[in-house]
Coordinates of C-alpha atoms in Angstrom, one line a residue:
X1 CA 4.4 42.2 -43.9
X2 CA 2.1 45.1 -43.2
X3 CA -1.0 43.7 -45.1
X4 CA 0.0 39.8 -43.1
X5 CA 0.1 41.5 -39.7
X6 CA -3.3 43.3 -40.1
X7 CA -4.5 39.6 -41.8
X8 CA -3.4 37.9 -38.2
X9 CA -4.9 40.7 -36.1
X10 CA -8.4 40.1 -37.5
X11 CA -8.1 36.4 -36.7
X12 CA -10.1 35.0 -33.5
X13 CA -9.0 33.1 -30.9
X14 CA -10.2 29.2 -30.7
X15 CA -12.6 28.4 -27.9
X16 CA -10.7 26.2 -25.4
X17 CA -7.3 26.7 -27.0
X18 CA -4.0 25.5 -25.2
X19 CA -1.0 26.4 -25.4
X20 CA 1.9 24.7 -26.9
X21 CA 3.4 23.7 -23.4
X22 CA 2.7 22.5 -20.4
X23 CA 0.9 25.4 -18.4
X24 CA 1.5 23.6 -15.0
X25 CA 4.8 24.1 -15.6
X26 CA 4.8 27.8 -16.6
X27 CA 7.7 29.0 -14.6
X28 CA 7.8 32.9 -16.1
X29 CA 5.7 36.3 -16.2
X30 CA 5.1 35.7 -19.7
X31 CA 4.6 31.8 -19.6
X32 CA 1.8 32.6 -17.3
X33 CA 0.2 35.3 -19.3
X34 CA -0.1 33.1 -22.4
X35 CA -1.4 30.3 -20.2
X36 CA -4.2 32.6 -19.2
X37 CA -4.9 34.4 -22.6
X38 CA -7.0 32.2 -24.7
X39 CA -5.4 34.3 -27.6
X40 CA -2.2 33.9 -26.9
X41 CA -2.5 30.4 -26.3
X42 CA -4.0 30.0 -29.3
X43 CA -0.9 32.1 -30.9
X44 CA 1.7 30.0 -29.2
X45 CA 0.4 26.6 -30.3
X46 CA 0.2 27.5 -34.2
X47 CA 3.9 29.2 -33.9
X48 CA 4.8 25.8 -32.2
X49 CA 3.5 24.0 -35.5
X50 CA 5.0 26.9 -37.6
X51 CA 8.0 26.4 -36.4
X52 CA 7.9 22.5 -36.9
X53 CA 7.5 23.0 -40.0
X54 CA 10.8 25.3 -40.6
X55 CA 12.7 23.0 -38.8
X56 CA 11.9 19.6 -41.1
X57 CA 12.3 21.7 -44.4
X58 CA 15.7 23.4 -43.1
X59 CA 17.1 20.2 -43.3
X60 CA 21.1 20.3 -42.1
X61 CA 20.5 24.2 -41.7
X62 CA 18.7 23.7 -38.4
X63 CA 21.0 26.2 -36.9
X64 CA 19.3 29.1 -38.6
X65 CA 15.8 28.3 -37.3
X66 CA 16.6 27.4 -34.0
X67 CA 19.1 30.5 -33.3
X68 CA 16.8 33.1 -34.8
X69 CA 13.7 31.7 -32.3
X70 CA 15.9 31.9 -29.2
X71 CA 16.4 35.2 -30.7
X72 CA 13.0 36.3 -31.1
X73 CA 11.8 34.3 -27.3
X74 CA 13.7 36.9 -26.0
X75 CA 12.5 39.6 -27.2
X76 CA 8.9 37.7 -26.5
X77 CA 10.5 37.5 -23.0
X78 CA 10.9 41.6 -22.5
X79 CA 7.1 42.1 -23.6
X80 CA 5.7 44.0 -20.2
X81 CA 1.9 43.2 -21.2
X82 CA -0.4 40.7 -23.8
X83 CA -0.7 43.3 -26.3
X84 CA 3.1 43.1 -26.6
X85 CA 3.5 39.6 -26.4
X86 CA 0.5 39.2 -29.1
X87 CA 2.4 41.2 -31.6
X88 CA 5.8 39.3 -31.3
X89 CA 3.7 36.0 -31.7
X90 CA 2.3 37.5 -34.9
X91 CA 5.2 39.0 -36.5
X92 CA 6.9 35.8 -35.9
X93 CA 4.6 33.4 -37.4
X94 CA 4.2 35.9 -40.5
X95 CA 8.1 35.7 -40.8
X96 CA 8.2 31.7 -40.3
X97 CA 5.2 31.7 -42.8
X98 CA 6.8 34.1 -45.3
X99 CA 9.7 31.6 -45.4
X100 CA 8.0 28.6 -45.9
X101 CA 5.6 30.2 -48.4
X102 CA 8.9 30.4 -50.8
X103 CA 10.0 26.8 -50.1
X104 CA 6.5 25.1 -50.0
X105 CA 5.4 26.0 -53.6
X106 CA 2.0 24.5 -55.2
X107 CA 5.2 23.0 -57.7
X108 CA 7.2 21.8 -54.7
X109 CA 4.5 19.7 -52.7
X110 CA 2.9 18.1 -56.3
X111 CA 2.7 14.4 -56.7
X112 CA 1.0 11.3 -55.0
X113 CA 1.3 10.4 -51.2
X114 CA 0.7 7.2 -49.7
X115 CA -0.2 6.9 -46.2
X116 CA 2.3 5.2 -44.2
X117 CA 1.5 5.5 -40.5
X118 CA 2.2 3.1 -37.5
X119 CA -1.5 3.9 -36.4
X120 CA -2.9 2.7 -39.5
X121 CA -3.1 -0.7 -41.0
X122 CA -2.1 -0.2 -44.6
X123 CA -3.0 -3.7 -45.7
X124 CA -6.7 -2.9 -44.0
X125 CA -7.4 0.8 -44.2
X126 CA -4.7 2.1 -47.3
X127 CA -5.6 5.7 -48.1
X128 CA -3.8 7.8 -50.7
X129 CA -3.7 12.2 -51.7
X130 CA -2.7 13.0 -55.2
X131 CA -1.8 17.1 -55.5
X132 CA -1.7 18.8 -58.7
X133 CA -0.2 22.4 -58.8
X134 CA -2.4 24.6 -60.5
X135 CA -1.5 27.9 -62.9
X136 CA -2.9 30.4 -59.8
X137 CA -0.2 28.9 -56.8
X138 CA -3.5 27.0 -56.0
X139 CA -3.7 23.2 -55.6
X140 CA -6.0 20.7 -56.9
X141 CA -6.3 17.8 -54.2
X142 CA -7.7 14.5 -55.0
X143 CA -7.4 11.4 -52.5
X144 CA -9.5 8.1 -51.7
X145 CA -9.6 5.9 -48.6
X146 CA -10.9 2.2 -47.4
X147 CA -11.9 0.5 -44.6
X148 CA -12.0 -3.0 -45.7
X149 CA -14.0 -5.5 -43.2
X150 CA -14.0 -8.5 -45.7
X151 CA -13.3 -7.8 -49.3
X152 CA -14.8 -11.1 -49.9
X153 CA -18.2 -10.3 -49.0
X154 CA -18.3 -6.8 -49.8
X155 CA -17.7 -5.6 -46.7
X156 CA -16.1 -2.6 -47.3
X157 CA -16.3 1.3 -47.1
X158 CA -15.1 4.0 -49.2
X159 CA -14.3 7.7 -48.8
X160 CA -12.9 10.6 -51.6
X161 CA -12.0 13.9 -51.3
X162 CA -11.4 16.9 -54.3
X163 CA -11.3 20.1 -54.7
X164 CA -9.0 23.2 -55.6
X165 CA -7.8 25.0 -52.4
X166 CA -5.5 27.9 -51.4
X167 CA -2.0 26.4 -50.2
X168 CA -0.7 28.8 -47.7
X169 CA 2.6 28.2 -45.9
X170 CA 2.6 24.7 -46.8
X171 CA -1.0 24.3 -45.4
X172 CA -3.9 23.1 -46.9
X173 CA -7.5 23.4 -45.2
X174 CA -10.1 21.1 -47.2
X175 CA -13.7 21.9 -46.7
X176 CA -15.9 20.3 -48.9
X177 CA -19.3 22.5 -47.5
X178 CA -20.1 24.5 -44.1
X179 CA -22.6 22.0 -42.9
X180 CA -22.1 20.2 -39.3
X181 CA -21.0 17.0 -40.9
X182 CA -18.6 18.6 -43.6
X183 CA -15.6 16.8 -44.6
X184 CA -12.7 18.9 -42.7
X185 CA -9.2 18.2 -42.7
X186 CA -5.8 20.1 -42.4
X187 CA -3.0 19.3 -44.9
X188 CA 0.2 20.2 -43.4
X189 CA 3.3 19.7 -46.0
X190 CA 6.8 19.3 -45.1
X191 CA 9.8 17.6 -47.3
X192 CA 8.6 14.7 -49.0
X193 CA 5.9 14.3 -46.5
X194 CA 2.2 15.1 -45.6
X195 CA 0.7 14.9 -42.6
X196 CA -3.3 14.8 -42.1
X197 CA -5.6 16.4 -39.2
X198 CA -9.2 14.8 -39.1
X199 CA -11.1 16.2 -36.4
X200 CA -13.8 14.6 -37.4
X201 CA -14.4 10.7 -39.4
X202 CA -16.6 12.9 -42.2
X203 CA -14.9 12.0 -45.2
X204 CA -16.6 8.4 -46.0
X205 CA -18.2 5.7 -44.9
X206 CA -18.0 4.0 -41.5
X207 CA -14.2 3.8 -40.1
X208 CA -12.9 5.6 -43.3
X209 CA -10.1 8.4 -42.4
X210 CA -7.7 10.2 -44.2
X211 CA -5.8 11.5 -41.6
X212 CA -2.0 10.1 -40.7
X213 CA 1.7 10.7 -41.8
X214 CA 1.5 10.3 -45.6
X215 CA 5.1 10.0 -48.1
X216 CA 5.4 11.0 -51.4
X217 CA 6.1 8.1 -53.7

């Protein structure tokens, strides 16, 4: 816990961050502190997905999740200044993280996943992630994606990713390089189920994208 919190301290805050709620709606002291703290907006958005994630691998034990955060708002709630809200934000998240860590093993998120997404046209753009657990808690990730125009006349764009990367909390972050134009997307595993942030088309040719809601065949 120690060696997390000091981890979480050193972290920076993201430029233009927001909080997970609405801000024009902040009806409390501390609501309105985070809103105006770029770090603790930044800390209250990645509890919010934290948290998500606790609640879809809890399964029917949602109780336990959702009674130990109204627990922990309040104590949020007494916090008199930001340092004091900062460090319940962080403490949190490390326990949330610490929890999932156990549940969302290299073992427990391996296999194939096929995006299956409402946004996407599976017929048209199909995009699949294979995830091989590796001997270090590490995972090896290897996926592919199309965009097919017209298969007929070639018309069609590719896009692969690979790599071994650090799973922590159920999170992957691929990077394939630290140029502008790198390949960047966030991995974020839950029960059966993946779901892919692409900030940026990077990862293939024109209209390729790997991110979406992806299930484990």
């Amino acid at each position: 816990m120690r060696i997390g919190l000091i981890a979480l301290l050193a972290l920076p805050a993201v430029a233009g961050s927001a909080a997970s709620f609405d801000c024009v709606k902040a009806a409390t002291k501390v609501e309105r502190r985070i809103c105006a703290d770029a770090t603790l907006s930044d800390l209250d958005l990645r509890l919010s997905l934290v948290y998500r994630q606790a609640l879809a691998i809890a399964e029917l034990d949602e109780a336990e999740p959702k009674a130990s955060q109204r627990a922990w708002i309040k104590r949020r709630n007494a916090c008199a200044d930001s340092t004091c809200i900062g460090i319940a934000y962080r403490e949190r998240i490390i326990d949330l993280e610490d929890a999932l860590g156990q549940s969302l093993s290299a073992d427990t998120v391996a296999g194939e996943y096929e995006r299956s997404d409402p946004k996407f046209d599976n017929d048209r753009v199909p995009a699949s992630i294979t995830v091989k657990a590796l001997p270090d808690g590490r995972v090896r990730i290897d996926g592919e994606a199309l965009w097919i125009g017209n298969a007929d006349n070639g018309n069609v764009h590719t896009g692969t990713i690979e790599g071994d990367h650090e799973l922590h909390a159920g999170v992957v972050d691929y990077r394939d390089g630290n140029e502008e134009w790198s390949c960047t997307l966030t991995l974020r595993f839950t029960d059966e189920v993946l779901d892919v942030t692409e900030p940026a088309m990077n990862c293939g040719g024109m209209n390729v994208s790997f991110g979406g809601h992806y299930e484990k065949r």
